[in-house]
CSV table of C-alpha atoms in Angstrom, one decimal:
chain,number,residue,atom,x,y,z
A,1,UNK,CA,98.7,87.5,89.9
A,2,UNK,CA,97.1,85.2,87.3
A,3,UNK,CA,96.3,88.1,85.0
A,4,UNK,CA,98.8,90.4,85.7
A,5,UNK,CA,102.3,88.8,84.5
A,6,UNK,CA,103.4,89.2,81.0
A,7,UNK,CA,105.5,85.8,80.5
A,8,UNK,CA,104.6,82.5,78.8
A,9,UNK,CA,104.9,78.9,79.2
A,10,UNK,CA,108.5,79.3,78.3
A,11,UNK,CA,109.3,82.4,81.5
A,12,UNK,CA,106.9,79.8,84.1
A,13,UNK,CA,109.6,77.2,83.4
A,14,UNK,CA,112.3,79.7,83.6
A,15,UNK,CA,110.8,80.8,87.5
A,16,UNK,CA,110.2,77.2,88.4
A,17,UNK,CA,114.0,76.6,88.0
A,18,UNK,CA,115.2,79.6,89.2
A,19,UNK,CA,113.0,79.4,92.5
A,20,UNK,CA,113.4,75.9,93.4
A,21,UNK,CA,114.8,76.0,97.1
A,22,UNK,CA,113.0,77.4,99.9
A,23,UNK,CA,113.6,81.2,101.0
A,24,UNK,CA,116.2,79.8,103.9
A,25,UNK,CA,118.6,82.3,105.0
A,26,UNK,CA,121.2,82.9,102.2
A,27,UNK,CA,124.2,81.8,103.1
A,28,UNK,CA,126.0,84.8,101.4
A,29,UNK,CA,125.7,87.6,98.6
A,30,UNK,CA,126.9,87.7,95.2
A,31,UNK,CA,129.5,90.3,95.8
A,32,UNK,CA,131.4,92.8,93.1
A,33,UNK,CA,134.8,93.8,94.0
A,34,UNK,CA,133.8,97.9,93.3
A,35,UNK,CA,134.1,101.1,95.5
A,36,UNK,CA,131.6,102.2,97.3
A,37,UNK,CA,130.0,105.4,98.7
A,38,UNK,CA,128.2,106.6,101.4
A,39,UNK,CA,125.1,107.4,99.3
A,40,UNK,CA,121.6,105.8,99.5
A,41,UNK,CA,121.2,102.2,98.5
A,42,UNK,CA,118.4,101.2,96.0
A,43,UNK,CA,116.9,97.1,97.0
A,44,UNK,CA,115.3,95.4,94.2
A,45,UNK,CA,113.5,92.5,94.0
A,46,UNK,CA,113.7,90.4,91.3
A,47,UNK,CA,110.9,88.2,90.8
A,48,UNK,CA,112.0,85.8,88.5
A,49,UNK,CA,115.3,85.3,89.5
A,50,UNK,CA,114.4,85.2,93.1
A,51,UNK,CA,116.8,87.7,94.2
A,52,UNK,CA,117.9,91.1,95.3
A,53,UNK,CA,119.6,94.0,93.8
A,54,UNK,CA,121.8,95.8,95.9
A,55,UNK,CA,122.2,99.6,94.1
A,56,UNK,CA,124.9,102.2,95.0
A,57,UNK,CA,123.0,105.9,93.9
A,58,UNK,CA,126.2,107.4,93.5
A,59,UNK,CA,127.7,105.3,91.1
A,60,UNK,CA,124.4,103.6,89.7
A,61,UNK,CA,126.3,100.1,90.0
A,62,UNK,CA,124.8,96.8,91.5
A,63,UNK,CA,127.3,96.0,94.6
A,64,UNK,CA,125.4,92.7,95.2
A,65,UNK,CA,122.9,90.2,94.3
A,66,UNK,CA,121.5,88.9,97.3
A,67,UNK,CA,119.5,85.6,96.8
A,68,UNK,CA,115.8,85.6,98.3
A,69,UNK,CA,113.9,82.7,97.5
A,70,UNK,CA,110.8,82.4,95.4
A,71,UNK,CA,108.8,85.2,93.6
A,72,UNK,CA,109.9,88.0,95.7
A,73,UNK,CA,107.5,91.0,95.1
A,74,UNK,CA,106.6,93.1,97.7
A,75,UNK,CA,109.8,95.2,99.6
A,76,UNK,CA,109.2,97.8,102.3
A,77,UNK,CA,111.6,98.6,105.3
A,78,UNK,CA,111.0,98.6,108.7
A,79,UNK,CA,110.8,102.2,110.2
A,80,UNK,CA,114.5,102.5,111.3
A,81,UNK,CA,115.4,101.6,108.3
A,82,UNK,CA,117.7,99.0,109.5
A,83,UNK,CA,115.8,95.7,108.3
A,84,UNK,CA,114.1,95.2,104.9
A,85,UNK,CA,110.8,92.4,104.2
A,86,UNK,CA,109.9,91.1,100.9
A,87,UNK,CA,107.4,89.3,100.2
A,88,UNK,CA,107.8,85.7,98.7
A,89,UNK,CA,105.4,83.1,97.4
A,90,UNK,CA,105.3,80.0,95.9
A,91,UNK,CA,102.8,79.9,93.5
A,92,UNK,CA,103.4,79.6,89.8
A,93,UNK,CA,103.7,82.8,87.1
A,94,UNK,CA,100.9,82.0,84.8
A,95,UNK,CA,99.8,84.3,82.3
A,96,UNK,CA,98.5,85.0,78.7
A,97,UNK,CA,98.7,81.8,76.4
A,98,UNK,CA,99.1,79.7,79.6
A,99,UNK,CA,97.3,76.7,80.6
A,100,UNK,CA,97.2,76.9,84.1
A,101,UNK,CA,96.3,73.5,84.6
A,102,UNK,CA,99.6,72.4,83.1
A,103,UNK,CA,101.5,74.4,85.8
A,104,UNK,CA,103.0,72.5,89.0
A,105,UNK,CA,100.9,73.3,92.0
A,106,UNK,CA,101.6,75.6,94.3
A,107,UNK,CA,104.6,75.4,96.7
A,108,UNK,CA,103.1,76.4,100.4
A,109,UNK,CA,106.8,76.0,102.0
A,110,UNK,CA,108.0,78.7,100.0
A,111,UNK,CA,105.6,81.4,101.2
A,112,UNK,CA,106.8,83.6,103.4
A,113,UNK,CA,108.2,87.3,104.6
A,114,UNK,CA,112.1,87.1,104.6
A,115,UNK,CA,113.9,89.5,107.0
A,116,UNK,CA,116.5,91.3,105.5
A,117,UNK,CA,119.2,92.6,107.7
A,118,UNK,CA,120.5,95.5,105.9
A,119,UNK,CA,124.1,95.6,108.1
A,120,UNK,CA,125.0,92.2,107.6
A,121,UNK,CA,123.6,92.8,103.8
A,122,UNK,CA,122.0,88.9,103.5
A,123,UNK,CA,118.4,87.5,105.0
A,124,UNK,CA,118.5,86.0,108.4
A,125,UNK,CA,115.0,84.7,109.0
A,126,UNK,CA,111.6,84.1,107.0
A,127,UNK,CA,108.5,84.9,108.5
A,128,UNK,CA,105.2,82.4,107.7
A,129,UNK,CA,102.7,85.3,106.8
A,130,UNK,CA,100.2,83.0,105.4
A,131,UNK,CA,99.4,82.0,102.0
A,132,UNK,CA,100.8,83.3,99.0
A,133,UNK,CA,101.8,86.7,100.0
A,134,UNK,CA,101.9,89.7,97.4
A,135,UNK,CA,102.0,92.8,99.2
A,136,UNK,CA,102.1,94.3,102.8
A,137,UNK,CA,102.8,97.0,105.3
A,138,UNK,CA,104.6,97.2,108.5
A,139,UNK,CA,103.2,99.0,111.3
A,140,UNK,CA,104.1,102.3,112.8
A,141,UNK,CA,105.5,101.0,115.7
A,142,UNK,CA,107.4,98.0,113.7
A,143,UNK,CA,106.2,95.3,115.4
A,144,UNK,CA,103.7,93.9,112.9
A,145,UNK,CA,102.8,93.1,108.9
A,146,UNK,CA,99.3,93.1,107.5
A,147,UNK,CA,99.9,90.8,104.4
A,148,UNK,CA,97.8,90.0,101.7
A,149,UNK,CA,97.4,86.6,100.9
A,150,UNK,CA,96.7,86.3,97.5
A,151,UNK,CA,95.2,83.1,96.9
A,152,UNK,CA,93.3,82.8,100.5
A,153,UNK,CA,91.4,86.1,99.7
A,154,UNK,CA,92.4,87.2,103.6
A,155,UNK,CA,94.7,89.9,104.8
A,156,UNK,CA,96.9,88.5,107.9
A,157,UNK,CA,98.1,90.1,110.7
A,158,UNK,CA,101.8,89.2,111.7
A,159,UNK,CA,103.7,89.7,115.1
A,160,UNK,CA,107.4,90.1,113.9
A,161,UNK,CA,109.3,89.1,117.1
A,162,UNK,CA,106.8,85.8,117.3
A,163,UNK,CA,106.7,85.3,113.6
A,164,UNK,CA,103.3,84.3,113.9
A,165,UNK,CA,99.9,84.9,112.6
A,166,UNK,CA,97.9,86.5,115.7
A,167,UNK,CA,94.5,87.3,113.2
A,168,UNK,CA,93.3,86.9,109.8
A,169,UNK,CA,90.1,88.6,108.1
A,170,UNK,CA,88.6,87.4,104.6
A,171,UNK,CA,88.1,90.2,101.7
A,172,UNK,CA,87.7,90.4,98.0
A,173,UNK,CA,89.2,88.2,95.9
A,174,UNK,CA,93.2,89.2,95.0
A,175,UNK,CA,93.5,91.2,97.6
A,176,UNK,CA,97.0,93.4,96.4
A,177,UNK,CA,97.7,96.4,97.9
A,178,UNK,CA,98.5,96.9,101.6
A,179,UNK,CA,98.8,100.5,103.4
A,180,UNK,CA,98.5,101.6,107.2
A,181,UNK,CA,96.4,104.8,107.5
A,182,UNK,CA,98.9,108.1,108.9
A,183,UNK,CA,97.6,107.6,112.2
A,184,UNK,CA,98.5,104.1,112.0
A,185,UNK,CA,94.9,102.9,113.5
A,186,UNK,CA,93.7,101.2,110.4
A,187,UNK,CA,94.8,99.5,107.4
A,188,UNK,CA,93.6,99.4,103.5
A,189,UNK,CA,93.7,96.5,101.6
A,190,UNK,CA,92.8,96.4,97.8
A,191,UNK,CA,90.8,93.3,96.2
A,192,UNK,CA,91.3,93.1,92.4
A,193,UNK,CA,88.8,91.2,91.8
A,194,UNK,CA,85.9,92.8,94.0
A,195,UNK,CA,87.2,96.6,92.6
A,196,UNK,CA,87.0,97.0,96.4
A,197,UNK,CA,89.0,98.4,99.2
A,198,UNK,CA,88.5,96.3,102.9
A,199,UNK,CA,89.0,98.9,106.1
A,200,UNK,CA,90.8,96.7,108.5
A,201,UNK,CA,91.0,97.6,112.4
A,202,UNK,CA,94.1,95.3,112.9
A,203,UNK,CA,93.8,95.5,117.1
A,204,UNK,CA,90.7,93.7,116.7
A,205,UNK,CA,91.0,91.9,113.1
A,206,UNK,CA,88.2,93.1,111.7
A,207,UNK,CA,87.1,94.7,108.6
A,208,UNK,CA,84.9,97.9,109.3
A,209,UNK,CA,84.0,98.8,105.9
A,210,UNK,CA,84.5,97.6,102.4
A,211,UNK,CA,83.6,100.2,99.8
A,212,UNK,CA,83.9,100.4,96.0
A,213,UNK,CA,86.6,102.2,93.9
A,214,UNK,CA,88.0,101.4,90.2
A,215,UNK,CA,88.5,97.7,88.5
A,216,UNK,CA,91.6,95.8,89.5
A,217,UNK,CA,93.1,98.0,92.4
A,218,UNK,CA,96.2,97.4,93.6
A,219,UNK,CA,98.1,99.8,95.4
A,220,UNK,CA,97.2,102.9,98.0
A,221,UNK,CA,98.5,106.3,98.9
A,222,UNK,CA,97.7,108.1,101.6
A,223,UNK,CA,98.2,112.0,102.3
A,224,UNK,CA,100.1,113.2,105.3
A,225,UNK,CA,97.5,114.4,107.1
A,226,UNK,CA,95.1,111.1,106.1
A,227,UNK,CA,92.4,113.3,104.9
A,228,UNK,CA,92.5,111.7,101.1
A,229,UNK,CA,93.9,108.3,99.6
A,230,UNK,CA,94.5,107.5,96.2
A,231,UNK,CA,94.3,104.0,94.7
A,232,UNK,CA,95.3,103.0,91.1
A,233,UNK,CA,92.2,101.3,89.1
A,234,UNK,CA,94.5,99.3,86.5
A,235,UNK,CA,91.6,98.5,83.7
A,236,UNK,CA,90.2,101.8,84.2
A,237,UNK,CA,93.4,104.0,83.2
A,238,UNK,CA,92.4,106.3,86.1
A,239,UNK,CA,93.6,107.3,89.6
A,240,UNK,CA,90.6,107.3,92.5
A,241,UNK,CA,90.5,110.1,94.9
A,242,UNK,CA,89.1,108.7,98.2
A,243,UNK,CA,87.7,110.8,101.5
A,244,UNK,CA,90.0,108.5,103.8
A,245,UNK,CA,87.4,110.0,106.8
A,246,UNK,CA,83.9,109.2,105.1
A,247,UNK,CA,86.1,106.2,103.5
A,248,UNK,CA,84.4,106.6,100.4
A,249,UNK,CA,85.5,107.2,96.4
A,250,UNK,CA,85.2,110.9,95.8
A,251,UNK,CA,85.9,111.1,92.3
A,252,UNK,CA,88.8,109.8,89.5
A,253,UNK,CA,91.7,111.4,87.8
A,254,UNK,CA,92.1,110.0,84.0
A,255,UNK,CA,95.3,108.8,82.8
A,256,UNK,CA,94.7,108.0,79.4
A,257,UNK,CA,93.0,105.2,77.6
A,258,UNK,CA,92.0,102.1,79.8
A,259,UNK,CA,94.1,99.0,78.0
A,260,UNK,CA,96.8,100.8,76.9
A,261,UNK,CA,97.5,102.8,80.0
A,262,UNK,CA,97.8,100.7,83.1
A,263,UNK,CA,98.0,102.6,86.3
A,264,UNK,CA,100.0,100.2,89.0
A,265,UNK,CA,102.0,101.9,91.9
A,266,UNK,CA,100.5,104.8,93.1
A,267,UNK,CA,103.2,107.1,95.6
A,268,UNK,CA,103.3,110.6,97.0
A,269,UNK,CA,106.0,112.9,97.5
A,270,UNK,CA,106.8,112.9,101.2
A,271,UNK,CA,105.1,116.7,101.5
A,272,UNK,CA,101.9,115.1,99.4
A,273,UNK,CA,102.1,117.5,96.7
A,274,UNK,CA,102.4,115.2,94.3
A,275,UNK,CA,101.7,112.0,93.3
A,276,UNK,CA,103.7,109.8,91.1
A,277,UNK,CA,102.2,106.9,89.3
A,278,UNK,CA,103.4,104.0,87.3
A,279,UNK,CA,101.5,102.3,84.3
A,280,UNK,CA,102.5,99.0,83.6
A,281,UNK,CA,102.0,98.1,79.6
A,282,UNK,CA,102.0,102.2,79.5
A,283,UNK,CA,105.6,102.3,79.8
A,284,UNK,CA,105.1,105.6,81.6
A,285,UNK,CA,105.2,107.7,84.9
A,286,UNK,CA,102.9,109.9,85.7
A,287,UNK,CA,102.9,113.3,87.6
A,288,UNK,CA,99.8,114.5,89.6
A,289,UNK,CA,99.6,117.8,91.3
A,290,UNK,CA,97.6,116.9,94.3
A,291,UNK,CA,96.2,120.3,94.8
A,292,UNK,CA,94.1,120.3,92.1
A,293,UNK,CA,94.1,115.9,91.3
A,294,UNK,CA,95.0,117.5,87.6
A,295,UNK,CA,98.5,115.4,85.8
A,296,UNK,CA,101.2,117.3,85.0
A,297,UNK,CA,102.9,115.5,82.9
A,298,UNK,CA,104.6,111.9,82.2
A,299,UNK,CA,107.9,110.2,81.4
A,300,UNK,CA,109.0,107.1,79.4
A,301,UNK,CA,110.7,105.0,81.9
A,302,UNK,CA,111.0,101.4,80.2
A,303,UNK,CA,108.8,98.0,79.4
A,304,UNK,CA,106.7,97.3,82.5
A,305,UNK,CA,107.6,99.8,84.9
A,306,UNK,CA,105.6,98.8,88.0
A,307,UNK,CA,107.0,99.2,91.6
A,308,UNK,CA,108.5,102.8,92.1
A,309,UNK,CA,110.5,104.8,95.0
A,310,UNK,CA,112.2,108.2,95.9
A,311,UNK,CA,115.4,109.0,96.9
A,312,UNK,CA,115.9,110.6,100.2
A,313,UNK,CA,116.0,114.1,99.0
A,314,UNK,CA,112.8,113.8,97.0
A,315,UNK,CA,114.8,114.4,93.8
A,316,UNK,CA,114.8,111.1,91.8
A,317,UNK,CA,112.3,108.5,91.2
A,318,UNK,CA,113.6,104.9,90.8
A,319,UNK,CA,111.2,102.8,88.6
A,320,UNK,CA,111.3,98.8,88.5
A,321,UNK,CA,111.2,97.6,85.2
A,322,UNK,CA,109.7,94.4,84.8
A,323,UNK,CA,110.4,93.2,81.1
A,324,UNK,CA,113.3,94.9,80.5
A,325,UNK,CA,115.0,93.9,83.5
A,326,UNK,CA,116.1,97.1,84.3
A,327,UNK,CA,115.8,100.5,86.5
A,328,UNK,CA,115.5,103.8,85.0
A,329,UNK,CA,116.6,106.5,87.4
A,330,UNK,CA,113.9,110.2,86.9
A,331,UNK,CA,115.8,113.5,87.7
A,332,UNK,CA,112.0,115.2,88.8
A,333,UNK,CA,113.3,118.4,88.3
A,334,UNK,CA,113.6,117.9,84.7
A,335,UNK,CA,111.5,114.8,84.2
A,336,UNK,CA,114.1,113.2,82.0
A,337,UNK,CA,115.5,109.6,82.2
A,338,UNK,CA,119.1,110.3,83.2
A,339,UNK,CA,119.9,106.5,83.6
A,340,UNK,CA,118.8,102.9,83.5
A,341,UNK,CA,120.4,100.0,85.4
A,342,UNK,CA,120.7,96.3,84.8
A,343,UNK,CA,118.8,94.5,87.8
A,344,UNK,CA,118.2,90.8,87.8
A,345,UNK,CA,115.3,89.2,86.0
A,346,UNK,CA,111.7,90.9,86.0
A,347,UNK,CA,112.2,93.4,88.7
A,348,UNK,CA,108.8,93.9,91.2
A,349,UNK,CA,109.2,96.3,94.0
A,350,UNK,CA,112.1,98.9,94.3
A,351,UNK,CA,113.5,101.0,98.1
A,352,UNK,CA,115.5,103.4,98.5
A,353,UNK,CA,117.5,103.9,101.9
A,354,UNK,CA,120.1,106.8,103.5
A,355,UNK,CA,123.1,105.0,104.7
């Protein structure tokens, strides 16, 4: 987003040269010559260097570096696990310092979802999802992504197998954060700009509601049952509870002071009981015990920590640090850093898979 990267003139150049092909299928991966185990893999995307991680969670080495294509940010797989999407775009990083009239415009033929096949461990299609995609989710049934297109205000709705745009609904401004209700009837999309969230029926492309929660949203969680969501409000330094059935904001939970504390990825525990939240500029993760929407506590993870995941188990969290180019791996039973790993450059969006 405009206002959310932390780099200067000097980083935009850096992305402009690192992303200057289209996100064609890569021909092949970046390959280390290192054993490997039979223990969950960790995908990161890299949005500066416009490429992927490939982590082994036993040995906390990088097995490959996959390349992607521009800006890849948002990473979710497809519900047998057995492909991956990321997001790509290309439009330019600008940020603090920057005069964004200086900066090329954007490049529409680099926009896309690229399909990941996780066997054959290299991208062997990219989707058109619309312009400037951030974010997304894939259906229950795997056959579709509701994107949100970043600089169109819209959220699209994607058939997979087609690879086409069957509907498209304006929102807010920035829309962000994409996340299919339990049920999987509806869909949530967060506008940064409005401080909204946009109630899509994707059957009929329609938004049903819009409704108000904190200032810059970006990213939803929903509980098991779908009673309650939780969305981050960035320059509030909260978390807002949300009645997902009266799909209204039912109060906030406050993460410390608004500024310095950046609330960015929300996630739940796969029971609900907790919910884990990163902060951006705050360096931290947070704890919430959902019971009671009261924190429990926090950890130092790195510079920029903003997408997060779970292993399998439930027993680590994997943070993606942006500006320190790195992931720090959270044993949750102690919540202590018990590792960090080089990733590529400015690392988005973080998975982890079973093998």
């Amino acid at each position: 987003m405009t206002n959310r990267k932390f780099w200067g003139l000097a980083t935009c150049t850096i992305v402009l040269w690192t992303g200057c092909s289209n996100p064609a299928p890569a021909p092949q991966a970046e390959t280390k010559a290192v054993a490997d185990s039979s223990a969950p893999r960790l995908y990161v995307t890299n949005e500066v260097s416009g490429d992927m991680s490939v982590i082994d969670s036993a040995t906390y080495t990088v097995i490959a570096t996959v390349p992607l294509g521009k800006r890849p940010r948002g990473i979710h797989a497809s519900p047998d696990r057995k492909t991956i999407y990321v997001a790509l775009s290309g439009s330019p990083i600008a940020g603090p310092g920057v005069d964004e009239s200086t900066l090329p415009p954007p490049d529409k033929s680099a926009d896309g979802i690229g399909v990941f096949d996780v066997a054959q461990n290299k991208v062997v299609r990219v989707i058109k999802g619309g312009s400037d995609p951030e974010n997304f989710d894939v259906s229950k049934d795997g056959t579709q992504l509701y994107i949100s297109n970043e600089d169109d205000s819209a959220v699209s709705v994607v058939d997979i197998a087609s690879g086409t745009v069957v509907k498209s609904a304006k929102i807010g401004g920035e829309p962000e954060g994409v996340k299919v209700t339990p049920d999987g009837k509806l869909v949530y999309v967060t506008s940064e700009e409005a401080g909204t969230i946009s109630v899509l029926d994707p059957v009929a492309g329609k938004i049903l509601k819009t409704f108000k929660v904190g200032h810059r949203p970006r990213s939803v969680a929903f509980l098991p049952d779908g009673s309650k969501a939780y969305v981050n409000a960035e320059n509030d330094g909260t978390v807002v509870v949300v009645d997902a059935v009266k799909q209204k904001m039912t109060g906030t939970i406050s993460l410390g002071k608004p500024g310095v504390i950046k609330p960015m990825a929300v996630l739940l525990s796969a029971d609900g009981a907790k919910l884990y939240v990163s902060t951006g500029r705050g360096h931290q993760v947070f704890t919430i015990d959902t019971a009671t929407n009261k924190v429990l506590g926090s950890v130092e993870v790195g510079a920029r920590p903003w997408g997060i995941a779970l292993s399998p188990d439930g027993k680590k969290l994997y943070s993606a640090n942006g500006s320190s180019n790195d992931i720090s791996v959270v044993d949750l039973a102690t919540n202590t850093v018990e590792r960090k790993i080089k990733a590529g450059s400015s690392p988005w969006g973080v998975i982890a898979l079973e093998r």
